[in-house]
Short mmCIF file of C-alpha atoms in Angstrom, two decimals:
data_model
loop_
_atom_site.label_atom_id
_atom_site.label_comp_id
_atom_site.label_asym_id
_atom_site.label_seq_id
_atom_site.Cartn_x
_atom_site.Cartn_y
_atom_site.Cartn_z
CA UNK A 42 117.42 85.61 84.92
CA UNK A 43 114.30 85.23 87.16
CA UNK A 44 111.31 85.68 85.06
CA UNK A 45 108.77 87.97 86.79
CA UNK A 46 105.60 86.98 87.53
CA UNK A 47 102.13 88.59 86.65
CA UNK A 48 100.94 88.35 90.03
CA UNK A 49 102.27 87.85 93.13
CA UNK A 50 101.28 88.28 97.20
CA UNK A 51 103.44 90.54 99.40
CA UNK A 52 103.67 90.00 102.76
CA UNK A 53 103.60 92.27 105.54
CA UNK A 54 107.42 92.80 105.32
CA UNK A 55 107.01 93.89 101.73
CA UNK A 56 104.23 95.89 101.90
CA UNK A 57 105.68 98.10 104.73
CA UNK A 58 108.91 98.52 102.87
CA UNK A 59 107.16 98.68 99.44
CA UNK A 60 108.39 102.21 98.08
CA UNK A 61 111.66 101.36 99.00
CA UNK A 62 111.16 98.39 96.93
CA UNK A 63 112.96 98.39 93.32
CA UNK A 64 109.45 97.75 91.35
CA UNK A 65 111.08 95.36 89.02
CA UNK A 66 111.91 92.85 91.72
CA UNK A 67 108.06 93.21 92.47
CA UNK A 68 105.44 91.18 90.55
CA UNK A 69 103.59 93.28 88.00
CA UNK A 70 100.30 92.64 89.93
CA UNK A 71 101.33 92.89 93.58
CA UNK A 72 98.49 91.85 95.75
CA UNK A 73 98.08 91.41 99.46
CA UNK A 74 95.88 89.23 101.94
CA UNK A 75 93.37 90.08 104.36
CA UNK A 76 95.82 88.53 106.93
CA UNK A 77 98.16 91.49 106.19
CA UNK A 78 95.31 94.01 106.43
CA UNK A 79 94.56 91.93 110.17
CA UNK A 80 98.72 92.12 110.88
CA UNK A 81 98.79 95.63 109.91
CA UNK A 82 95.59 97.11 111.95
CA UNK A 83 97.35 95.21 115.21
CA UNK A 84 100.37 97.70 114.54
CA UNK A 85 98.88 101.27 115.60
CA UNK A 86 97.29 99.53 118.72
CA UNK A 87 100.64 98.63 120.00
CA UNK A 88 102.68 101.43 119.16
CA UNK A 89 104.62 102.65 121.98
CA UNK A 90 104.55 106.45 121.07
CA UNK A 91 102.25 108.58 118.93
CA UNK A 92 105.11 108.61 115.94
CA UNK A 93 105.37 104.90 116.13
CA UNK A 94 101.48 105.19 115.90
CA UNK A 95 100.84 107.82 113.26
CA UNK A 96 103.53 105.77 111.16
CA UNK A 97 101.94 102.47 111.66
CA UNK A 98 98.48 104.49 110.60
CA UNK A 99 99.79 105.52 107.73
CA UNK A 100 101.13 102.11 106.44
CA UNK A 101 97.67 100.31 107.11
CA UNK A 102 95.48 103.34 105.62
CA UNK A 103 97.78 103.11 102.71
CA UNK A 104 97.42 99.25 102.17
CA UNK A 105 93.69 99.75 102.52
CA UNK A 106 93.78 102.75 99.92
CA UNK A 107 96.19 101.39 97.43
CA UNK A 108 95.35 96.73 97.23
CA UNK A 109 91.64 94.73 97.83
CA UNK A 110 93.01 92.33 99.45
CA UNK A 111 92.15 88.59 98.54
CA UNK A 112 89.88 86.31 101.33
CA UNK A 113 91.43 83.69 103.92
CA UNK A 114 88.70 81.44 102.33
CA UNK A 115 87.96 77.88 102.16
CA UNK A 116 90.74 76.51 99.69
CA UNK A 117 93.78 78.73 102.23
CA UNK A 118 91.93 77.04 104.97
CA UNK A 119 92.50 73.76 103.99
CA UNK A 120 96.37 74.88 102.98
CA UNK A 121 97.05 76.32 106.19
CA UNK A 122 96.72 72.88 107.35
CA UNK A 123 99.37 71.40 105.34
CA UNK A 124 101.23 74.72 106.06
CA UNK A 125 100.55 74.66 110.20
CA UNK A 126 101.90 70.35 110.39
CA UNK A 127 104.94 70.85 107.74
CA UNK A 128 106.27 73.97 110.01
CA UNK A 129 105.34 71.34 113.37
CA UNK A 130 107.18 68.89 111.69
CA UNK A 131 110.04 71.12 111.26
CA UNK A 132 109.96 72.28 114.71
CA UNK A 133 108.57 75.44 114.01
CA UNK A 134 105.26 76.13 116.36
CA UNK A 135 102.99 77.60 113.85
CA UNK A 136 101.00 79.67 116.50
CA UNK A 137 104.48 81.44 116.95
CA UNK A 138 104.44 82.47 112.86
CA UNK A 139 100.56 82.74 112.77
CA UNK A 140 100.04 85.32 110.46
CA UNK A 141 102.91 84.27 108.09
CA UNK A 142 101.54 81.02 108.09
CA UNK A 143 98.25 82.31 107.37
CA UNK A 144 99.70 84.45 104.81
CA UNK A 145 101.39 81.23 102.92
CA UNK A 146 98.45 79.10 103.28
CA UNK A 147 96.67 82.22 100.78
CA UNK A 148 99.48 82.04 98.79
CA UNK A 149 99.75 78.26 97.90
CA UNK A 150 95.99 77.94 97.50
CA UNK A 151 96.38 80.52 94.85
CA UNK A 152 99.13 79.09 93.52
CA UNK A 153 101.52 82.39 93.73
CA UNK A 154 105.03 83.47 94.65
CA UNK A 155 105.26 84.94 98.18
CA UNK A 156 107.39 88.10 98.29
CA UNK A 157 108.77 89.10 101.54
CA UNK A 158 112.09 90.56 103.40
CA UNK A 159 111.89 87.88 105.64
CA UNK A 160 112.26 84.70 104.18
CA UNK A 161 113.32 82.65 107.14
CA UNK A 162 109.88 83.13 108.21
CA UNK A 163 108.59 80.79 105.85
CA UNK A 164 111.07 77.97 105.93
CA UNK A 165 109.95 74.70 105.77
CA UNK A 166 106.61 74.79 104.22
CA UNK A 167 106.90 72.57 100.97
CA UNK A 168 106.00 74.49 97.17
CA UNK A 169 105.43 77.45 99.03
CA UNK A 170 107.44 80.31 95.64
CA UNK A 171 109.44 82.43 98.28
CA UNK A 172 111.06 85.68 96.83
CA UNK A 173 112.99 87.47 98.62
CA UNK A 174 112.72 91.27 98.45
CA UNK A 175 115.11 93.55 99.92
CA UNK A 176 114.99 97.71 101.05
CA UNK A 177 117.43 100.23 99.27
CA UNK A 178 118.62 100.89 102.51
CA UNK A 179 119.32 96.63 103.09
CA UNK A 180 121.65 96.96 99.91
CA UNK A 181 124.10 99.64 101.26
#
């Protein structure tokens, strides 16, 4: 039995598929980084129609409504480094995975579990809590 934690960052995975999310695989605190906010505002500008758009709005507005999102500050800057040469040295390109690397730099300087549907993203980056959330729709 996985113990859940108190807090806990979702990604940008998460945080789009949050209310399809069963709550208790969710951290009771969910909170979110201003990298997501940055990922998610990049979404309605490159929508290809005005659904795709309006849906994308609605996903950011809500994410701006509903978390205060914690700082890329000093102590995720100096993570990211570790997080930007472990992914090199895996032969991952970080630049490719920039905003989940950003993203897991926030997270280890924290010191909190990372939720996301896409947990392939983050392979190879060392202590980095990975917890894998999945969509009602992923379990059918």
């Amino acid at each position: 039995m996985t113990i859940r934690p108190q807090r806990g960052i979702l990604d940008t995975s998460a945080v789009i598929d949050l209310g399809q999310l069963d709550p208790a695989a969710l951290p009771h605190e969910p909170l979110i980084t201003a990298i997501t906010l940055a990922e998610l505002s990049v979404g309605p500008l490159l929508a290809s129609t005005e659904e795709q758009r309006a849906a994308r709005l609605a996903h950011l507005q809500q994410a701006e409504a509903d978390f205060e999102p914690l700082p890329f500050d000093a102590p995720a800057a100096r993570a990211f480094g570790r997080v930007a040469s472990e992914l090199r040295a895996s032969g991952r390109k970080p630049a490719a995975r920039a905003y989940d690397a950003l993203i897991a730099a926030t997270a280890l300087a924290h010191g909190l579990p990372l939720y996301t549907a896409n947990p392939d993203d983050f392979d190879g980056i060392s202590d980095l809590d990975v917890r894998v959330v999945r969509s009602a729709t992923d379990a059918d």
